Short mmCIF file of C-alpha atoms in Angstrom, two decimals:
data_model
loop_
_atom_site.label_atom_id
_atom_site.label_comp_id
_atom_site.label_asym_id
_atom_site.label_seq_id
_atom_site.Cartn_x
_atom_site.Cartn_y
_atom_site.Cartn_z
CA ALA A 12 42.35 42.74 -36.45
CA GLN A 13 40.15 41.29 -39.11
CA LYS A 14 41.36 38.47 -41.29
CA ILE A 15 39.99 36.54 -44.25
CA THR A 16 41.48 33.19 -45.27
CA GLN A 17 40.95 31.28 -48.48
CA THR A 18 42.98 28.08 -48.36
CA GLN A 19 42.34 26.86 -51.90
CA PRO A 20 44.57 28.62 -54.44
CA GLY A 21 42.95 26.68 -57.27
CA MET A 22 40.00 24.40 -57.85
CA PHE A 23 38.81 22.29 -60.76
CA VAL A 24 35.22 21.24 -61.32
CA GLN A 25 33.43 19.43 -64.10
CA GLU A 26 30.76 21.31 -65.98
CA LYS A 27 27.30 20.86 -64.41
CA GLU A 28 28.79 19.74 -61.09
CA ALA A 29 28.57 21.70 -57.84
CA VAL A 30 31.67 23.19 -56.19
CA THR A 31 32.38 24.67 -52.77
CA LEU A 32 34.93 27.43 -52.29
CA ASP A 33 36.14 27.78 -48.72
CA CYS A 34 36.41 30.96 -46.69
CA THR A 35 37.10 31.48 -43.01
CA TYR A 36 37.24 34.79 -41.21
CA ASP A 37 38.11 36.37 -37.93
CA THR A 38 36.90 39.63 -36.44
CA SER A 39 35.96 41.09 -33.09
CA ASP A 40 33.30 43.26 -34.69
CA PRO A 41 29.84 41.82 -33.84
CA SER A 42 28.29 43.54 -36.86
CA TYR A 43 30.05 42.41 -39.98
CA GLY A 44 29.20 41.44 -43.52
CA LEU A 45 30.58 38.74 -45.75
CA PHE A 46 30.81 39.01 -49.53
CA TRP A 47 31.83 36.91 -52.47
CA TYR A 48 33.12 38.47 -55.67
CA LYS A 49 34.02 36.97 -59.03
CA GLN A 50 36.91 38.43 -61.01
CA PRO A 51 37.19 37.20 -64.60
CA SER A 52 40.35 37.77 -66.64
CA SER A 53 39.02 41.19 -67.66
CA GLY A 54 39.62 42.36 -64.10
CA GLU A 55 36.20 43.66 -63.12
CA MET A 56 34.91 42.69 -59.70
CA ILE A 57 31.45 41.15 -59.94
CA PHE A 58 29.37 41.00 -56.77
CA LEU A 59 27.85 37.55 -56.22
CA ILE A 60 26.33 37.27 -52.78
CA TYR A 61 26.17 38.89 -49.34
CA GLN A 62 25.61 37.55 -45.81
CA GLY A 63 25.15 39.76 -42.78
CA SER A 64 26.38 38.58 -39.41
CA TYR A 65 22.89 38.76 -37.95
CA ASP A 66 21.17 37.04 -40.84
CA GLN A 67 19.55 33.83 -39.65
CA GLN A 68 19.27 32.15 -43.01
CA ASN A 69 21.97 31.37 -45.52
CA ALA A 70 22.01 33.76 -48.46
CA THR A 71 21.15 32.48 -51.92
CA GLU A 72 21.35 34.17 -55.32
CA GLY A 73 20.44 31.95 -58.23
CA ARG A 74 23.14 29.27 -58.55
CA TYR A 75 25.13 30.80 -55.70
CA SER A 76 24.56 30.05 -52.07
CA LEU A 77 26.57 30.95 -49.02
CA ASN A 78 27.04 28.30 -46.34
CA PHE A 79 27.31 30.52 -43.28
CA GLN A 80 28.49 28.78 -40.12
CA LYS A 81 28.89 31.56 -37.60
CA ALA A 82 30.29 29.48 -34.75
CA ARG A 83 32.97 28.09 -37.02
CA LYS A 84 33.53 31.51 -38.63
CA SER A 85 33.19 30.13 -42.09
CA ALA A 86 31.37 31.47 -45.14
CA ASN A 87 31.81 29.01 -47.97
CA LEU A 88 30.46 29.73 -51.44
CA VAL A 89 28.58 26.95 -53.18
CA ILE A 90 28.14 27.16 -56.94
CA SER A 91 25.63 24.67 -58.28
CA ALA A 92 25.52 23.38 -61.85
CA SER A 93 28.87 24.89 -62.85
CA GLN A 94 29.16 26.49 -66.26
CA LEU A 95 32.23 27.17 -68.39
CA GLY A 96 31.67 30.87 -67.85
CA ASP A 97 32.16 30.38 -64.11
CA SER A 98 35.91 29.99 -64.66
CA ALA A 99 37.43 32.97 -62.87
CA MET A 100 39.08 34.14 -59.68
CA TYR A 101 36.78 34.19 -56.66
CA PHE A 102 37.36 36.43 -53.67
CA CYS A 103 35.80 36.24 -50.25
CA ALA A 104 35.64 39.58 -48.46
CA MET A 105 34.51 40.89 -45.11
CA ARG A 106 33.34 44.32 -44.09
CA ALA A 107 34.13 44.91 -40.44
CA LEU A 108 35.83 47.34 -38.10
CA LEU A 109 39.48 47.91 -38.90
CA GLY A 110 41.27 47.49 -35.59
CA ASP A 111 40.81 50.52 -33.33
CA THR A 112 40.18 52.94 -36.19
CA GLY A 113 36.42 52.98 -35.79
CA ARG A 114 36.16 52.59 -39.54
CA ARG A 115 34.67 49.72 -41.48
CA ALA A 116 36.11 48.57 -44.77
CA LEU A 117 36.28 45.53 -47.00
CA THR A 118 39.18 43.14 -46.48
CA PHE A 119 39.74 40.54 -49.18
CA GLY A 120 40.99 36.98 -49.02
CA SER A 121 43.77 35.76 -51.29
CA GLY A 122 41.34 34.30 -53.78
CA THR A 123 40.61 30.93 -55.38
CA ARG A 124 41.02 30.34 -59.09
CA LEU A 125 38.20 28.14 -60.32
CA GLN A 126 38.47 26.29 -63.59
CA VAL A 127 35.40 24.59 -65.00
CA GLN A 128 36.22 21.71 -67.30
CA PRO A 129 33.92 20.55 -70.11
CA GLY B 28 22.10 48.48 -61.46
CA ALA B 29 24.69 50.87 -60.06
CA VAL B 30 27.57 51.55 -62.45
CA VAL B 31 31.05 52.77 -61.65
CA SER B 32 33.43 53.79 -64.41
CA GLN B 33 37.17 54.31 -64.41
CA HIS B 34 39.29 56.23 -66.84
CA PRO B 35 41.65 55.37 -68.33
CA SER B 36 41.29 51.60 -68.47
CA TRP B 37 45.01 51.30 -69.06
CA VAL B 38 47.93 53.69 -69.13
CA ILE B 39 51.63 53.49 -69.82
CA CYS B 40 53.83 56.26 -68.51
CA LYS B 41 57.51 57.00 -68.08
CA SER B 42 59.23 56.87 -64.73
CA GLY B 43 59.05 60.21 -62.94
CA THR B 44 55.80 61.39 -64.47
CA SER B 45 52.41 61.65 -62.75
CA VAL B 46 49.26 59.81 -63.72
CA LYS B 47 45.67 60.65 -62.81
CA ILE B 48 42.96 57.98 -62.63
CA GLU B 49 39.29 58.96 -62.47
CA CYS B 50 36.52 57.03 -60.77
CA ARG B 51 32.92 58.02 -61.44
CA SER B 52 29.62 56.74 -60.13
CA LEU B 53 27.35 57.08 -63.15
CA ASP B 54 23.86 56.60 -61.80
CA PHE B 55 24.11 57.18 -58.08
CA GLN B 56 25.72 59.50 -55.59
CA ALA B 57 28.59 58.09 -53.60
CA THR B 58 29.55 59.74 -50.35
CA THR B 59 32.33 57.20 -49.93
CA MET B 60 34.75 55.85 -52.51
CA PHE B 61 37.54 53.34 -52.01
CA TRP B 62 40.79 52.80 -53.87
CA TYR B 63 42.38 49.37 -54.09
CA ARG B 64 45.60 48.09 -55.57
CA GLN B 65 46.03 44.60 -56.98
CA PHE B 66 49.35 43.07 -58.01
CA PRO B 67 49.31 40.19 -60.52
CA LYS B 68 47.79 37.03 -59.10
CA GLN B 69 47.28 38.68 -55.73
CA SER B 70 44.36 39.99 -53.75
CA LEU B 71 42.98 43.51 -53.56
CA MET B 72 44.61 45.72 -50.96
CA LEU B 73 42.75 48.76 -49.69
CA MET B 74 44.82 51.89 -50.21
CA ALA B 75 42.52 54.62 -48.99
CA THR B 76 38.96 55.65 -48.28
CA SER B 77 37.72 58.99 -49.51
CA ASN B 78 34.65 60.87 -48.41
CA GLU B 79 33.21 63.68 -50.46
CA GLY B 80 34.50 67.02 -49.31
CA SER B 81 37.03 65.74 -46.82
CA LYS B 82 40.55 64.37 -46.77
CA ALA B 83 41.11 60.75 -47.65
CA THR B 84 41.99 58.20 -44.99
CA TYR B 85 45.00 56.17 -46.01
CA GLU B 86 45.79 52.65 -44.88
CA GLN B 87 49.02 51.88 -43.12
CA GLY B 88 51.98 51.75 -45.47
CA VAL B 89 50.38 53.83 -48.22
CA GLU B 90 52.25 57.07 -48.94
CA LYS B 91 49.88 60.02 -48.87
CA ASP B 92 52.19 62.26 -50.87
CA LYS B 93 52.63 59.68 -53.57
CA PHE B 94 49.03 58.64 -54.00
CA LEU B 95 46.95 61.81 -53.98
CA ILE B 96 43.23 61.27 -53.66
CA ASN B 97 40.60 63.89 -54.29
CA HIS B 98 36.85 63.38 -53.86
CA ALA B 99 35.54 66.68 -55.11
CA SER B 100 31.95 65.68 -55.80
CA LEU B 101 29.45 62.95 -54.99
CA THR B 102 30.17 61.26 -58.31
CA LEU B 103 33.89 61.70 -58.84
CA SER B 104 37.07 60.65 -57.07
CA THR B 105 40.56 60.84 -58.53
CA LEU B 106 43.77 59.04 -57.69
CA THR B 107 47.00 60.68 -58.83
CA VAL B 108 50.17 58.63 -58.75
CA THR B 109 52.92 61.22 -58.45
CA SER B 110 56.47 60.67 -59.68
CA ALA B 111 55.61 57.16 -60.75
CA HIS B 112 58.20 54.40 -60.65
CA PRO B 113 58.15 50.89 -62.11
CA GLU B 114 57.19 49.43 -58.73
CA ASP B 115 53.96 51.45 -58.90
CA SER B 116 52.89 49.36 -61.87
CA SER B 117 49.72 47.62 -60.78
CA PHE B 118 45.98 47.25 -61.30
CA TYR B 119 44.10 50.03 -59.52
CA ILE B 120 40.42 49.49 -58.74
CA CYS B 121 37.97 51.93 -57.24
CA SER B 122 34.64 51.23 -55.64
CA ALA B 123 31.80 53.44 -54.53
CA ARG B 124 29.19 53.08 -51.84
CA PRO B 125 25.83 54.81 -52.20
CA SER B 126 24.90 56.85 -49.19
CA ARG B 127 21.59 55.11 -48.85
CA GLU B 128 23.10 51.61 -48.66
CA ILE B 129 24.57 50.10 -45.55
CA TYR B 130 26.95 47.63 -47.08
CA GLU B 131 26.92 47.42 -50.85
CA GLN B 132 29.96 48.61 -52.76
CA TYR B 133 30.08 48.84 -56.53
CA PHE B 134 33.41 48.33 -58.25
CA GLY B 135 34.85 50.02 -61.27
CA PRO B 136 36.46 48.00 -64.09
CA GLY B 137 39.98 48.88 -62.94
CA THR B 138 42.93 50.74 -64.45
CA ARG B 139 46.11 48.96 -65.40
CA LEU B 140 49.13 51.20 -64.87
CA THR B 141 52.50 50.33 -66.37
CA VAL B 142 55.47 52.53 -65.56
CA THR B 143 58.47 52.14 -67.84
#
């Protein structure tokens, strides 16, 4: 079975500093994808970054980068130069085979609430 | 970018009534749509996957007769909560995957359901 773990319920960071949000995963599917989403208080899910299991290089999208360590099964999100608007809930998610169903779907971690302090 | 809408954005209903939530992909065709449920301060839990023109696939523990899903066209999926009870109160989020994409899913803004 696939599993996503986010061990940090909450994180604080000073404005303009960098912050790393942890995510570990487990799956037997060799072809999987890892996602990070931001959910502000409004509730919408905002896609941030994607990493495929076969991608050789770490994904980057502007101030977001994904530190993909395949052997350790970790996919940490790094936000550089934090801004006040970055305060939100952040979810790590994985798209992989669901058990023996033959289907692939997104499974979400429990989330990390990030608060950026001025 | 790809846009997914949900209607209504929030709804309050009385216990025992049914509520329909619509999910539309506005600028792309979605062969697959997903319905998630999110309780306060918790993660998103996949309820079901719907493919256009076929029956939805429900995740373990989700009652098919209570949460009716219809995916009648490539741009519209509906979730009907039948005989709603207070414990059905939650945030329901849909997402849609374009047929041409291999991984990307676009999320709707969510619908907050409160059953009194």
